[in-house]
Amino acid sequence: MKLFHREFGSNGPTLIILHGLYGASDNWVSIARQLQDDYHVYILDQRNHGQSPHSDEQNYELMANDLQEFYNEKNITKAHLIGHSMGGKTAMRFALANPELIDKLVILDIAPKSYASFSNYAQITNDHASIIQAMLDVDCKMAGSRSDIDKQLSNKLPDQKLRQFLLKNIERTKSGEYQWRLNLQIIQDSLEGLMDGFSKLNPEDSRVKIPSIFIRGEKSGYIMDEDTLIIRKFFKDAEVVSIPEAGHWLHAEQPELLVKTLAYFLLD
């Protein structure tokens, strides 16, 4: 699948950024602009997100194949790869299959594990199921403004920052009606697989040695201390660091600290 992308800078090593669930390339523009003097930066919209095509299928094997197609399209032989959340799992799957195409790997607030099959991660999965259902329940055709959509969402999603993030996925049709850019039904149908992506992989068969860093939000529950074990089973020499006063969307909550951490790791 040919993915929509944004491009920043033209000098230095190639750097690719993959957004997370409900995200899009435009969420990462400010970060890309801070990196463009030192890197040739591409930000991609993954399938069923942003301005990339919709598909009836969504899983990590397909999304890794989409990234491979982008490498081929741009004649990229090696790149730094950054992925957040769902994009982090795409990046990991791609790196495990194509270690020779990765210079350094940066994974943001996600681990190579299932968030659906362990009882202590059930809340994360339930949160995503509730978020998607809340968006599906919005009557976009009856909305006269984004405020109307926000009001509908607020009945089920009280967190204003979350709603503001989700509302970035609202667009107008040619007829003037509002609609979601996300392919919500397919995302809902694929959610169980998107919460996993690794339980069927054997670390002993997949393990690679790539310079890797896993950056977690201090207030997030996506990467626990004990996850270092499974991370290093897949990525032998991986570092795990925390960004203080940040949750899962650390690039929005602590962008300066994130950029400093990226610079330290990538320029090392």
PDB file of C-alpha atoms in Angstrom:
ATOM      1  CA  MET A   1       0.000   0.000   0.000  1.00  0.00           C
ATOM      2  CA  LYS A   2       1.309   3.449  -0.929  1.00  0.00           C
ATOM      3  CA  LEU A   3       1.265   5.516   2.274  1.00  0.00           C
ATOM      4  CA  PHE A   4       0.808   9.266   2.593  1.00  0.00           C
ATOM      5  CA  HIS A   5       3.872  10.944   4.049  1.00  0.00           C
ATOM      6  CA  ARG A   6       5.349  14.305   5.004  1.00  0.00           C
ATOM      7  CA  GLU A   7       8.998  15.164   4.398  1.00  0.00           C
ATOM      8  CA  PHE A   8      11.315  17.510   6.309  1.00  0.00           C
ATOM      9  CA  GLY A   9      14.958  18.363   5.712  1.00  0.00           C
ATOM     10  CA  SER A  10      17.165  16.875   3.043  1.00  0.00           C
ATOM     11  CA  ASN A  11      20.576  16.413   4.664  1.00  0.00           C
ATOM     12  CA  GLY A  12      21.890  13.854   7.097  1.00  0.00           C
ATOM     13  CA  PRO A  13      20.740  10.305   7.830  1.00  0.00           C
ATOM     14  CA  THR A  14      17.223   9.209   6.929  1.00  0.00           C
ATOM     15  CA  LEU A  15      14.798   9.120   9.862  1.00  0.00           C
ATOM     16  CA  ILE A  16      11.277   7.666   9.680  1.00  0.00           C
ATOM     17  CA  ILE A  17       8.526   8.304  12.249  1.00  0.00           C
ATOM     18  CA  LEU A  18       5.425   6.113  12.684  1.00  0.00           C
ATOM     19  CA  HIS A  19       2.464   7.407  14.700  1.00  0.00           C
ATOM     20  CA  GLY A  20       0.256   5.441  17.066  1.00  0.00           C
ATOM     21  CA  LEU A  21      -3.381   4.379  17.166  1.00  0.00           C
ATOM     22  CA  TYR A  22      -5.769   7.262  16.257  1.00  0.00           C
ATOM     23  CA  GLY A  23      -2.716   9.318  15.270  1.00  0.00           C
ATOM     24  CA  ALA A  24      -1.428  10.712  11.992  1.00  0.00           C
ATOM     25  CA  SER A  25       1.678  12.292  10.556  1.00  0.00           C
ATOM     26  CA  ASP A  26       0.485  15.805  11.414  1.00  0.00           C
ATOM     27  CA  ASN A  27       0.776  14.955  15.134  1.00  0.00           C
ATOM     28  CA  TRP A  28       4.550  14.741  14.638  1.00  0.00           C
ATOM     29  CA  VAL A  29       5.219  17.838  12.532  1.00  0.00           C
ATOM     30  CA  SER A  30       6.639  19.908  15.410  1.00  0.00           C
ATOM     31  CA  ILE A  31       9.038  17.088  16.373  1.00  0.00           C
ATOM     32  CA  ALA A  32      10.094  16.613  12.735  1.00  0.00           C
ATOM     33  CA  ARG A  33      10.850  20.323  12.386  1.00  0.00           C
ATOM     34  CA  GLN A  34      13.170  20.139  15.384  1.00  0.00           C
ATOM     35  CA  LEU A  35      15.030  17.231  13.777  1.00  0.00           C
ATOM     36  CA  GLN A  36      15.135  18.421  10.162  1.00  0.00           C
ATOM     37  CA  ASP A  37      18.476  20.248  10.410  1.00  0.00           C
ATOM     38  CA  ASP A  38      20.268  17.008  11.244  1.00  0.00           C
ATOM     39  CA  TYR A  39      18.125  14.388   9.491  1.00  0.00           C
ATOM     40  CA  HIS A  40      16.117  13.725   6.367  1.00  0.00           C
ATOM     41  CA  VAL A  41      12.796  13.105   8.121  1.00  0.00           C
ATOM     42  CA  TYR A  42       9.771  11.239   6.809  1.00  0.00           C
ATOM     43  CA  ILE A  43       6.528  10.987   8.806  1.00  0.00           C
ATOM     44  CA  LEU A  44       4.094   8.375   7.529  1.00  0.00           C
ATOM     45  CA  ASP A  45       0.349   7.898   7.903  1.00  0.00           C
ATOM     46  CA  GLN A  46      -0.246   4.202   8.539  1.00  0.00           C
ATOM     47  CA  ARG A  47      -3.090   2.410   6.767  1.00  0.00           C
ATOM     48  CA  ASN A  48      -6.612   3.370   7.874  1.00  0.00           C
ATOM     49  CA  HIS A  49      -5.197   6.531   9.481  1.00  0.00           C
ATOM     50  CA  GLY A  50      -4.655  10.094   8.333  1.00  0.00           C
ATOM     51  CA  GLN A  51      -4.521  10.546   4.571  1.00  0.00           C
ATOM     52  CA  SER A  52      -3.345   7.016   3.751  1.00  0.00           C
ATOM     53  CA  PRO A  53      -5.717   4.612   2.004  1.00  0.00           C
ATOM     54  CA  HIS A  54      -8.324   2.611   3.876  1.00  0.00           C
ATOM     55  CA  SER A  55      -8.140  -1.163   3.856  1.00  0.00           C
ATOM     56  CA  ASP A  56     -10.336  -4.014   5.055  1.00  0.00           C
ATOM     57  CA  GLU A  57      -7.330  -5.487   6.879  1.00  0.00           C
ATOM     58  CA  GLN A  58      -5.075  -4.111   9.594  1.00  0.00           C
ATOM     59  CA  ASN A  59      -2.332  -6.109  11.281  1.00  0.00           C
ATOM     60  CA  TYR A  60       1.362  -5.691  11.987  1.00  0.00           C
ATOM     61  CA  GLU A  61       2.548  -7.940   9.180  1.00  0.00           C
ATOM     62  CA  LEU A  62       0.682  -5.790   6.652  1.00  0.00           C
ATOM     63  CA  MET A  63       1.836  -2.538   8.236  1.00  0.00           C
ATOM     64  CA  ALA A  64       5.444  -3.759   8.183  1.00  0.00           C
ATOM     65  CA  ASN A  65       4.965  -4.615   4.495  1.00  0.00           C
ATOM     66  CA  ASP A  66       3.615  -1.085   3.911  1.00  0.00           C
ATOM     67  CA  LEU A  67       6.816   0.294   5.449  1.00  0.00           C
ATOM     68  CA  GLN A  68       8.912  -1.982   3.238  1.00  0.00           C
ATOM     69  CA  GLU A  69       7.077  -0.598   0.205  1.00  0.00           C
ATOM     70  CA  PHE A  70       7.891   2.937   1.378  1.00  0.00           C
ATOM     71  CA  TYR A  71      11.589   2.024   1.708  1.00  0.00           C
ATOM     72  CA  ASN A  72      11.496   0.722  -1.862  1.00  0.00           C
ATOM     73  CA  GLU A  73       9.624   3.771  -3.156  1.00  0.00           C
ATOM     74  CA  LYS A  74      12.198   6.166  -1.683  1.00  0.00           C
ATOM     75  CA  ASN A  75      15.224   3.923  -2.379  1.00  0.00           C
ATOM     76  CA  ILE A  76      16.089   3.880   1.326  1.00  0.00           C
ATOM     77  CA  THR A  77      18.858   1.429   2.174  1.00  0.00           C
ATOM     78  CA  LYS A  78      19.070   2.219   5.890  1.00  0.00           C
ATOM     79  CA  ALA A  79      17.256   4.534   8.298  1.00  0.00           C
ATOM     80  CA  HIS A  80      16.701   5.457  11.910  1.00  0.00           C
ATOM     81  CA  LEU A  81      13.201   4.224  12.747  1.00  0.00           C
ATOM     82  CA  ILE A  82      10.978   5.790  15.430  1.00  0.00           C
ATOM     83  CA  GLY A  83       7.580   4.350  16.324  1.00  0.00           C
ATOM     84  CA  HIS A  84       5.035   5.366  18.953  1.00  0.00           C
ATOM     85  CA  SER A  85       2.527   2.889  20.422  1.00  0.00           C
ATOM     86  CA  MET A  86       0.961   1.029  17.461  1.00  0.00           C
ATOM     87  CA  GLY A  87       3.679   2.570  15.289  1.00  0.00           C
ATOM     88  CA  GLY A  88       6.231   1.196  17.726  1.00  0.00           C
ATOM     89  CA  LYS A  89       4.923  -2.318  17.218  1.00  0.00           C
ATOM     90  CA  THR A  90       5.019  -1.823  13.448  1.00  0.00           C
ATOM     91  CA  ALA A  91       8.610  -0.599  13.771  1.00  0.00           C
ATOM     92  CA  MET A  92       9.581  -3.585  15.932  1.00  0.00           C
ATOM     93  CA  ARG A  93       8.031  -6.115  13.563  1.00  0.00           C
ATOM     94  CA  PHE A  94       9.782  -4.459  10.613  1.00  0.00           C
ATOM     95  CA  ALA A  95      13.117  -4.352  12.449  1.00  0.00           C
ATOM     96  CA  LEU A  96      12.927  -8.013  13.448  1.00  0.00           C
ATOM     97  CA  ALA A  97      12.321  -8.998   9.836  1.00  0.00           C
ATOM     98  CA  ASN A  98      14.769  -6.501   8.285  1.00  0.00           C
ATOM     99  CA  PRO A  99      17.547  -5.660  10.771  1.00  0.00           C
ATOM    100  CA  GLU A 100      19.894  -4.716   7.953  1.00  0.00           C
ATOM    101  CA  LEU A 101      17.596  -1.798   7.034  1.00  0.00           C
ATOM    102  CA  ILE A 102      17.740  -0.218  10.506  1.00  0.00           C
ATOM    103  CA  ASP A 103      20.437   2.140  11.717  1.00  0.00           C
ATOM    104  CA  LYS A 104      18.984   2.809  15.184  1.00  0.00           C
ATOM    105  CA  LEU A 105      15.572   1.843  16.552  1.00  0.00           C
ATOM    106  CA  VAL A 106      13.507   4.082  18.858  1.00  0.00           C
ATOM    107  CA  ILE A 107      10.314   2.700  20.401  1.00  0.00           C
ATOM    108  CA  LEU A 108       8.028   5.056  22.292  1.00  0.00           C
ATOM    109  CA  ASP A 109       5.912   3.741  25.154  1.00  0.00           C
ATOM    110  CA  ILE A 110       5.086   0.244  23.954  1.00  0.00           C
ATOM    111  CA  ALA A 111       6.601  -3.190  24.567  1.00  0.00           C
ATOM    112  CA  PRO A 112       6.774  -6.329  22.389  1.00  0.00           C
ATOM    113  CA  LYS A 113       3.994  -8.092  24.273  1.00  0.00           C
ATOM    114  CA  SER A 114       0.256  -8.620  24.222  1.00  0.00           C
ATOM    115  CA  TYR A 115      -1.847  -6.055  26.043  1.00  0.00           C
ATOM    116  CA  ALA A 116      -4.936  -8.229  25.633  1.00  0.00           C
ATOM    117  CA  SER A 117      -3.942 -11.601  27.063  1.00  0.00           C
ATOM    118  CA  PHE A 118      -2.679 -10.562  30.495  1.00  0.00           C
ATOM    119  CA  SER A 119      -5.197  -9.595  33.185  1.00  0.00           C
ATOM    120  CA  ASN A 120      -3.179  -6.630  34.464  1.00  0.00           C
ATOM    121  CA  TYR A 121      -3.238  -5.036  31.000  1.00  0.00           C
ATOM    122  CA  ALA A 122      -6.965  -5.544  30.474  1.00  0.00           C
ATOM    123  CA  GLN A 123      -7.755  -1.934  31.386  1.00  0.00           C
ATOM    124  CA  ILE A 124      -5.595  -0.641  28.528  1.00  0.00           C
ATOM    125  CA  THR A 125      -7.502  -2.817  26.067  1.00  0.00           C
ATOM    126  CA  ASN A 126     -10.846  -1.833  27.558  1.00  0.00           C
ATOM    127  CA  ASP A 127      -9.930   1.841  27.288  1.00  0.00           C
ATOM    128  CA  HIS A 128      -9.254   1.479  23.560  1.00  0.00           C
ATOM    129  CA  ALA A 129     -12.471  -0.465  23.026  1.00  0.00           C
ATOM    130  CA  SER A 130     -14.409   2.297  24.803  1.00  0.00           C
ATOM    131  CA  ILE A 131     -12.671   5.045  22.831  1.00  0.00           C
ATOM    132  CA  ILE A 132     -13.408   3.444  19.467  1.00  0.00           C
ATOM    133  CA  GLN A 133     -17.025   2.754  20.387  1.00  0.00           C
ATOM    134  CA  ALA A 134     -17.470   6.352  21.551  1.00  0.00           C
ATOM    135  CA  MET A 135     -16.240   7.587  18.169  1.00  0.00           C
ATOM    136  CA  LEU A 136     -18.453   5.154  16.282  1.00  0.00           C
ATOM    137  CA  ASP A 137     -21.460   6.344  18.288  1.00  0.00           C
ATOM    138  CA  VAL A 138     -20.983   9.976  17.214  1.00  0.00           C
ATOM    139  CA  ASP A 139     -23.637  11.128  14.750  1.00  0.00           C
ATOM    140  CA  CYS A 140     -21.360  13.176  12.500  1.00  0.00           C
ATOM    141  CA  LYS A 141     -24.092  13.945   9.953  1.00  0.00           C
ATOM    142  CA  MET A 142     -26.155  15.745  12.565  1.00  0.00           C
ATOM    143  CA  ALA A 143     -23.205  17.766  13.883  1.00  0.00           C
ATOM    144  CA  GLY A 144     -23.097  21.423  12.896  1.00  0.00           C
ATOM    145  CA  SER A 145     -19.632  22.031  14.323  1.00  0.00           C
ATOM    146  CA  ARG A 146     -16.657  20.335  15.915  1.00  0.00           C
ATOM    147  CA  SER A 147     -18.052  21.522  19.251  1.00  0.00           C
ATOM    148  CA  ASP A 148     -21.142  19.402  18.623  1.00  0.00           C
ATOM    149  CA  ILE A 149     -18.958  16.345  18.060  1.00  0.00           C
ATOM    150  CA  ASP A 150     -16.916  17.157  21.156  1.00  0.00           C
ATOM    151  CA  LYS A 151     -20.127  17.378  23.180  1.00  0.00           C
ATOM    152  CA  GLN A 152     -21.240  13.963  21.952  1.00  0.00           C
ATOM    153  CA  LEU A 153     -17.855  12.468  22.819  1.00  0.00           C
ATOM    154  CA  SER A 154     -17.823  14.066  26.266  1.00  0.00           C
ATOM    155  CA  ASN A 155     -20.760  11.920  27.340  1.00  0.00           C
ATOM    156  CA  LYS A 156     -18.468   8.867  27.233  1.00  0.00           C
ATOM    157  CA  LEU A 157     -14.962  10.361  27.212  1.00  0.00           C
ATOM    158  CA  PRO A 158     -14.602  12.976  29.980  1.00  0.00           C
ATOM    159  CA  ASP A 159     -10.879  13.594  29.358  1.00  0.00           C
ATOM    160  CA  GLN A 160     -10.729  16.833  27.366  1.00  0.00           C
ATOM    161  CA  LYS A 161      -7.129  16.322  26.186  1.00  0.00           C
ATOM    162  CA  LEU A 162      -8.046  12.897  24.808  1.00  0.00           C
ATOM    163  CA  ARG A 163     -11.060  14.348  22.978  1.00  0.00           C
ATOM    164  CA  GLN A 164      -8.955  17.145  21.490  1.00  0.00           C
ATOM    165  CA  PHE A 165      -6.511  14.546  20.198  1.00  0.00           C
ATOM    166  CA  LEU A 166      -9.287  12.415  18.694  1.00  0.00           C
ATOM    167  CA  LEU A 167     -10.975  15.427  17.100  1.00  0.00           C
ATOM    168  CA  LYS A 168      -7.891  15.972  14.932  1.00  0.00           C
ATOM    169  CA  ASN A 169      -9.293  13.046  12.938  1.00  0.00           C
ATOM    170  CA  ILE A 170     -12.462  14.930  11.978  1.00  0.00           C
ATOM    171  CA  GLU A 171     -12.736  16.315   8.453  1.00  0.00           C
ATOM    172  CA  ARG A 172     -15.449  17.752   6.221  1.00  0.00           C
ATOM    173  CA  THR A 173     -16.751  15.939   3.174  1.00  0.00           C
ATOM    174  CA  LYS A 174     -17.297  17.741  -0.131  1.00  0.00           C
ATOM    175  CA  SER A 175     -20.952  18.068   0.832  1.00  0.00           C
ATOM    176  CA  GLY A 176     -19.999  19.862   4.033  1.00  0.00           C
ATOM    177  CA  GLU A 177     -20.739  17.064   6.482  1.00  0.00           C
ATOM    178  CA  TYR A 178     -18.268  15.930   9.116  1.00  0.00           C
ATOM    179  CA  GLN A 179     -16.689  12.493   9.094  1.00  0.00           C
ATOM    180  CA  TRP A 180     -13.857  10.568  10.739  1.00  0.00           C
ATOM    181  CA  ARG A 181     -10.701  10.146   8.652  1.00  0.00           C
ATOM    182  CA  LEU A 182     -10.023   6.942  10.568  1.00  0.00           C
ATOM    183  CA  ASN A 183     -11.407   3.657   9.258  1.00  0.00           C
ATOM    184  CA  LEU A 184     -13.037   3.071  12.632  1.00  0.00           C
ATOM    185  CA  GLN A 185     -14.950  -0.118  11.876  1.00  0.00           C
ATOM    186  CA  ILE A 186     -11.864  -1.953  10.641  1.00  0.00           C
ATOM    187  CA  ILE A 187      -9.811  -0.637  13.563  1.00  0.00           C
ATOM    188  CA  GLN A 188     -12.481  -1.927  15.948  1.00  0.00           C
ATOM    189  CA  ASP A 189     -12.572  -5.294  14.182  1.00  0.00           C
ATOM    190  CA  SER A 190      -8.750  -5.499  14.317  1.00  0.00           C
ATOM    191  CA  LEU A 191      -8.309  -4.242  17.885  1.00  0.00           C
ATOM    192  CA  GLU A 192      -7.484  -7.592  19.479  1.00  0.00           C
ATOM    193  CA  GLY A 193      -4.647  -8.145  17.023  1.00  0.00           C
ATOM    194  CA  LEU A 194      -3.426  -4.556  17.379  1.00  0.00           C
ATOM    195  CA  MET A 195      -3.203  -5.042  21.137  1.00  0.00           C
ATOM    196  CA  ASP A 196      -0.990  -8.086  20.529  1.00  0.00           C
ATOM    197  CA  GLY A 197       1.235  -8.664  17.513  1.00  0.00           C
ATOM    198  CA  PHE A 198       3.944 -10.580  19.386  1.00  0.00           C
ATOM    199  CA  SER A 199       2.471 -13.556  21.262  1.00  0.00           C
ATOM    200  CA  LYS A 200       3.004 -15.855  18.258  1.00  0.00           C
ATOM    201  CA  LEU A 201       6.643 -14.833  17.819  1.00  0.00           C
ATOM    202  CA  ASN A 202       9.446 -16.807  19.444  1.00  0.00           C
ATOM    203  CA  PRO A 203      12.123 -14.410  20.748  1.00  0.00           C
ATOM    204  CA  GLU A 204      14.774 -17.082  20.253  1.00  0.00           C
ATOM    205  CA  ASP A 205      13.965 -17.172  16.538  1.00  0.00           C
ATOM    206  CA  SER A 206      13.445 -13.420  16.132  1.00  0.00           C
ATOM    207  CA  ARG A 207      16.146 -11.875  18.334  1.00  0.00           C
ATOM    208  CA  VAL A 208      18.266  -9.214  16.674  1.00  0.00           C
ATOM    209  CA  LYS A 209      21.144  -6.985  17.672  1.00  0.00           C
ATOM    210  CA  ILE A 210      20.207  -3.443  16.679  1.00  0.00           C
ATOM    211  CA  PRO A 211      21.049  -0.274  18.652  1.00  0.00           C
ATOM    212  CA  SER A 212      17.662   0.214  20.330  1.00  0.00           C
ATOM    213  CA  ILE A 213      16.062   2.439  22.932  1.00  0.00           C
ATOM    214  CA  PHE A 214      12.619   2.140  24.502  1.00  0.00           C
ATOM    215  CA  ILE A 215      11.397   5.474  25.862  1.00  0.00           C
ATOM    216  CA  ARG A 216       8.441   5.319  28.223  1.00  0.00           C
ATOM    217  CA  GLY A 217       6.292   7.947  29.880  1.00  0.00           C
ATOM    218  CA  GLU A 218       6.875   7.913  33.627  1.00  0.00           C
ATOM    219  CA  LYS A 219       3.117   8.103  34.282  1.00  0.00           C
ATOM    220  CA  SER A 220       2.203   5.533  31.628  1.00  0.00           C
ATOM    221  CA  GLY A 221       1.494   1.875  32.289  1.00  0.00           C
ATOM    222  CA  TYR A 222       2.469   0.589  28.866  1.00  0.00           C
ATOM    223  CA  ILE A 223       6.077  -0.331  29.720  1.00  0.00           C
ATOM    224  CA  MET A 224       6.534  -1.789  33.204  1.00  0.00           C
ATOM    225  CA  ASP A 225       9.889  -2.416  34.892  1.00  0.00           C
ATOM    226  CA  GLU A 226       9.516  -6.162  34.360  1.00  0.00           C
ATOM    227  CA  ASP A 227       9.036  -5.652  30.609  1.00  0.00           C
ATOM    228  CA  THR A 228      12.773  -5.069  30.238  1.00  0.00           C
ATOM    229  CA  LEU A 229      13.140  -8.858  30.179  1.00  0.00           C
ATOM    230  CA  ILE A 230      10.861  -9.412  27.158  1.00  0.00           C
ATOM    231  CA  ILE A 231      12.256  -6.332  25.413  1.00  0.00           C
ATOM    232  CA  ARG A 232      15.800  -7.693  25.622  1.00  0.00           C
ATOM    233  CA  LYS A 233      14.689 -11.132  24.515  1.00  0.00           C
ATOM    234  CA  PHE A 234      13.818  -9.540  21.164  1.00  0.00           C
ATOM    235  CA  PHE A 235      16.309  -6.651  21.117  1.00  0.00           C
ATOM    236  CA  LYS A 236      19.471  -7.808  22.839  1.00  0.00           C
ATOM    237  CA  ASP A 237      21.117  -4.498  23.733  1.00  0.00           C
ATOM    238  CA  ALA A 238      18.039  -2.310  24.212  1.00  0.00           C
ATOM    239  CA  GLU A 239      18.060   0.569  26.684  1.00  0.00           C
ATOM    240  CA  VAL A 240      14.906   1.515  28.596  1.00  0.00           C
ATOM    241  CA  VAL A 241      14.563   5.118  29.787  1.00  0.00           C
ATOM    242  CA  SER A 242      11.727   7.208  31.218  1.00  0.00           C
ATOM    243  CA  ILE A 243      10.501  10.711  30.420  1.00  0.00           C
ATOM    244  CA  PRO A 244       9.344  12.356  33.685  1.00  0.00           C
ATOM    245  CA  GLU A 245       5.894  13.899  34.011  1.00  0.00           C
ATOM    246  CA  ALA A 246       4.691  12.208  30.823  1.00  0.00           C
ATOM    247  CA  GLY A 247       2.015   9.646  30.073  1.00  0.00           C
ATOM    248  CA  HIS A 248       1.466   7.580  26.941  1.00  0.00           C
ATOM    249  CA  TRP A 249       1.437  10.579  24.569  1.00  0.00           C
ATOM    250  CA  LEU A 250       4.889  11.680  25.691  1.00  0.00           C
ATOM    251  CA  HIS A 251       5.622  13.515  22.419  1.00  0.00           C
ATOM    252  CA  ALA A 252       2.743  15.914  23.167  1.00  0.00           C
ATOM    253  CA  GLU A 253       3.297  16.133  26.926  1.00  0.00           C
ATOM    254  CA  GLN A 254       7.093  16.491  27.049  1.00  0.00           C
ATOM    255  CA  PRO A 255       8.279  17.293  23.502  1.00  0.00           C
ATOM    256  CA  GLU A 256      11.485  19.097  24.533  1.00  0.00           C
ATOM    257  CA  LEU A 257      12.664  16.255  26.757  1.00  0.00           C
ATOM    258  CA  LEU A 258      11.791  13.728  24.073  1.00  0.00           C
ATOM    259  CA  VAL A 259      13.803  15.587  21.414  1.00  0.00           C
ATOM    260  CA  LYS A 260      16.787  15.847  23.781  1.00  0.00           C
ATOM    261  CA  THR A 261      16.586  12.105  24.486  1.00  0.00           C
ATOM    262  CA  LEU A 262      16.371  11.331  20.773  1.00  0.00           C
ATOM    263  CA  ALA A 263      19.357  13.558  20.014  1.00  0.00           C
ATOM    264  CA  TYR A 264      21.445  11.915  22.749  1.00  0.00           C
ATOM    265  CA  PHE A 265      20.698   8.408  21.463  1.00  0.00           C
ATOM    266  CA  LEU A 266      20.841   9.038  17.717  1.00  0.00           C
ATOM    267  CA  LEU A 267      24.027  11.098  17.809  1.00  0.00           C
ATOM    268  CA  ASP A 268      25.831   8.750  20.205  1.00  0.00           C
TER     269      ASP A 268
END
